[in-house]
Amino acid sequence: MTATIALVDDDRNILTSVSIALQTEGFLTRVYSDGETALKALTDNPPDLAIFDIKMPRMDGLELLRRLREKSQIPVIFLTSKDDELDEALGLAMGADDYIAKPFSQRLLIARIRAILRRTEVAATTAEDPAATGSEPLVRGRLSMDPARHRTTWGGEPVTLTVTEFLILETLAQRPGIVKTRNQLMDAAYQDDIYVDDRTIDSHIKRLRRKFRGVDPTFDAIETLYGAGYRFSDE
């Protein structure tokens, strides 16, 4: 089935060029020039994935994402400028799946879109038919992860993770105590030949910690090994 991509950006040149590029690749597109107009449309008729610019008049991308996440978990990619590191981190913390800095390669954007859609499709398929993967739940101390149903709990309390977050945490938890480099985590979360910079993985780790500390303020199971990477401790 052809995927529908929603584009929200006040720059009409970007809306036009990206929309044409996506349509050339076989996607259906919907375009919106501001967050207020987009919010109702995205809620009433959700696309398969949405792309938001962060800086927009009337309602910026961060506020649009915050309000959208109250009703929907559709995948979201942020478009940012190179100096928007704080906004990027905040957007990921609020539930965006990825970000890409302007100016960007349309080839890279399309590759990111395909990667996220594939991961989302796998998660949806296994939720409907757990036997499709045969994956057994992963239990490490207080952590429990069920890949078939894409469910995670900590001490019995549910923790809602995006597909990317789930894959990163699963990679760490599969071998407690073993350090995973950022490149290894990139390979696990972005299973394509796509460049993802270190800040993306670091932002995902920060968001994982924040989510788990929401149910357990003492959570410290994801350790940083400066200059090396991250590891999971089940002690």
PDB file of C-alpha atoms in Angstrom, residues 145-228:
ATOM      1  CA  MET A 145      10.694  -5.946  26.753  1.00  0.00           C
ATOM      2  CA  ASP A 146       8.260  -7.782  24.492  1.00  0.00           C
ATOM      3  CA  PRO A 147       9.431  -7.351  20.862  1.00  0.00           C
ATOM      4  CA  ALA A 148       6.343  -9.070  19.446  1.00  0.00           C
ATOM      5  CA  ARG A 149       3.992  -6.567  21.053  1.00  0.00           C
ATOM      6  CA  HIS A 150       6.442  -3.665  21.199  1.00  0.00           C
ATOM      7  CA  ARG A 151       5.802  -3.282  24.926  1.00  0.00           C
ATOM      8  CA  THR A 152       8.246  -2.236  27.623  1.00  0.00           C
ATOM      9  CA  THR A 153       7.870  -2.163  31.401  1.00  0.00           C
ATOM     10  CA  TRP A 154      10.146  -1.168  34.266  1.00  0.00           C
ATOM     11  CA  GLY A 155       9.282  -2.722  37.611  1.00  0.00           C
ATOM     12  CA  GLY A 156       5.892  -3.603  36.142  1.00  0.00           C
ATOM     13  CA  GLU A 157       5.182  -0.012  35.084  1.00  0.00           C
ATOM     14  CA  PRO A 158       4.650   0.557  31.334  1.00  0.00           C
ATOM     15  CA  VAL A 159       7.097   2.785  29.473  1.00  0.00           C
ATOM     16  CA  THR A 160       6.055   3.984  26.018  1.00  0.00           C
ATOM     17  CA  LEU A 161       8.913   3.886  23.510  1.00  0.00           C
ATOM     18  CA  THR A 162       9.186   4.787  19.859  1.00  0.00           C
ATOM     19  CA  VAL A 163      10.421   2.115  17.464  1.00  0.00           C
ATOM     20  CA  THR A 164      13.900   3.680  17.414  1.00  0.00           C
ATOM     21  CA  GLU A 165      14.109   3.876  21.204  1.00  0.00           C
ATOM     22  CA  PHE A 166      12.966   0.275  21.532  1.00  0.00           C
ATOM     23  CA  LEU A 167      15.648  -0.987  19.147  1.00  0.00           C
ATOM     24  CA  ILE A 168      18.406   0.962  20.902  1.00  0.00           C
ATOM     25  CA  LEU A 169      17.380  -0.245  24.357  1.00  0.00           C
ATOM     26  CA  GLU A 170      16.916  -3.819  23.148  1.00  0.00           C
ATOM     27  CA  THR A 171      20.446  -3.796  21.714  1.00  0.00           C
ATOM     28  CA  LEU A 172      21.871  -2.607  25.036  1.00  0.00           C
ATOM     29  CA  ALA A 173      19.802  -4.970  27.180  1.00  0.00           C
ATOM     30  CA  GLN A 174      20.556  -8.092  25.168  1.00  0.00           C
ATOM     31  CA  ARG A 175      24.091  -8.124  26.613  1.00  0.00           C
ATOM     32  CA  PRO A 176      24.176  -6.397  30.003  1.00  0.00           C
ATOM     33  CA  GLY A 177      27.545  -4.991  30.976  1.00  0.00           C
ATOM     34  CA  ILE A 178      28.837  -4.991  27.401  1.00  0.00           C
ATOM     35  CA  VAL A 179      29.673  -1.571  25.988  1.00  0.00           C
ATOM     36  CA  LYS A 180      27.941  -0.718  22.724  1.00  0.00           C
ATOM     37  CA  THR A 181      29.479   2.000  20.603  1.00  0.00           C
ATOM     38  CA  ARG A 182      27.378   4.685  19.002  1.00  0.00           C
ATOM     39  CA  ASN A 183      28.033   3.062  15.622  1.00  0.00           C
ATOM     40  CA  GLN A 184      26.674  -0.267  16.880  1.00  0.00           C
ATOM     41  CA  LEU A 185      23.555   1.454  18.201  1.00  0.00           C
ATOM     42  CA  MET A 186      23.158   3.303  14.902  1.00  0.00           C
ATOM     43  CA  ASP A 187      23.330  -0.001  13.034  1.00  0.00           C
ATOM     44  CA  ALA A 188      20.650  -1.467  15.292  1.00  0.00           C
ATOM     45  CA  ALA A 189      18.279   1.485  15.111  1.00  0.00           C
ATOM     46  CA  TYR A 190      18.890   2.507  11.499  1.00  0.00           C
ATOM     47  CA  GLN A 191      19.212  -0.769   9.658  1.00  0.00           C
ATOM     48  CA  ASP A 192      20.139   0.890   6.380  1.00  0.00           C
ATOM     49  CA  ASP A 193      23.253   2.482   4.922  1.00  0.00           C
ATOM     50  CA  ILE A 194      22.307   5.897   6.300  1.00  0.00           C
ATOM     51  CA  TYR A 195      24.574   8.395   7.996  1.00  0.00           C
ATOM     52  CA  VAL A 196      23.332   9.390  11.450  1.00  0.00           C
ATOM     53  CA  ASP A 197      25.507  11.667  13.557  1.00  0.00           C
ATOM     54  CA  ASP A 198      26.433  11.006  17.176  1.00  0.00           C
ATOM     55  CA  ARG A 199      24.022  13.617  18.495  1.00  0.00           C
ATOM     56  CA  THR A 200      21.050  11.589  17.278  1.00  0.00           C
ATOM     57  CA  ILE A 201      22.037   8.544  19.352  1.00  0.00           C
ATOM     58  CA  ASP A 202      22.922  10.721  22.353  1.00  0.00           C
ATOM     59  CA  SER A 203      19.527  12.412  22.139  1.00  0.00           C
ATOM     60  CA  HIS A 204      17.743   9.055  21.997  1.00  0.00           C
ATOM     61  CA  ILE A 205      19.658   7.890  25.086  1.00  0.00           C
ATOM     62  CA  LYS A 206      18.721  11.062  26.974  1.00  0.00           C
ATOM     63  CA  ARG A 207      15.095  10.557  26.012  1.00  0.00           C
ATOM     64  CA  LEU A 208      15.184   6.907  27.139  1.00  0.00           C
ATOM     65  CA  ARG A 209      16.577   7.925  30.523  1.00  0.00           C
ATOM     66  CA  ARG A 210      13.956  10.640  30.896  1.00  0.00           C
ATOM     67  CA  LYS A 211      11.118   8.243  30.129  1.00  0.00           C
ATOM     68  CA  PHE A 212      12.311   5.616  32.592  1.00  0.00           C
ATOM     69  CA  ARG A 213      12.931   8.222  35.288  1.00  0.00           C
ATOM     70  CA  GLY A 214       9.326   9.244  34.803  1.00  0.00           C
ATOM     71  CA  VAL A 215       8.316   5.919  36.381  1.00  0.00           C
ATOM     72  CA  ASP A 216      11.425   5.498  38.553  1.00  0.00           C
ATOM     73  CA  PRO A 217      13.392   8.627  39.533  1.00  0.00           C
ATOM     74  CA  THR A 218      16.338   6.422  40.605  1.00  0.00           C
ATOM     75  CA  PHE A 219      16.712   4.770  37.166  1.00  0.00           C
ATOM     76  CA  ASP A 220      20.404   4.474  36.256  1.00  0.00           C
ATOM     77  CA  ALA A 221      20.543   1.270  34.209  1.00  0.00           C
ATOM     78  CA  ILE A 222      21.899   2.970  31.060  1.00  0.00           C
ATOM     79  CA  GLU A 223      25.489   3.946  31.731  1.00  0.00           C
ATOM     80  CA  THR A 224      27.669   6.287  29.688  1.00  0.00           C
ATOM     81  CA  LEU A 225      31.260   5.251  29.044  1.00  0.00           C
ATOM     82  CA  TYR A 226      32.811   8.482  27.830  1.00  0.00           C
ATOM     83  CA  GLY A 227      34.726   7.989  24.615  1.00  0.00           C
ATOM     84  CA  ALA A 228      33.417   4.437  24.270  1.00  0.00           C
TER      85      ALA A 228
END
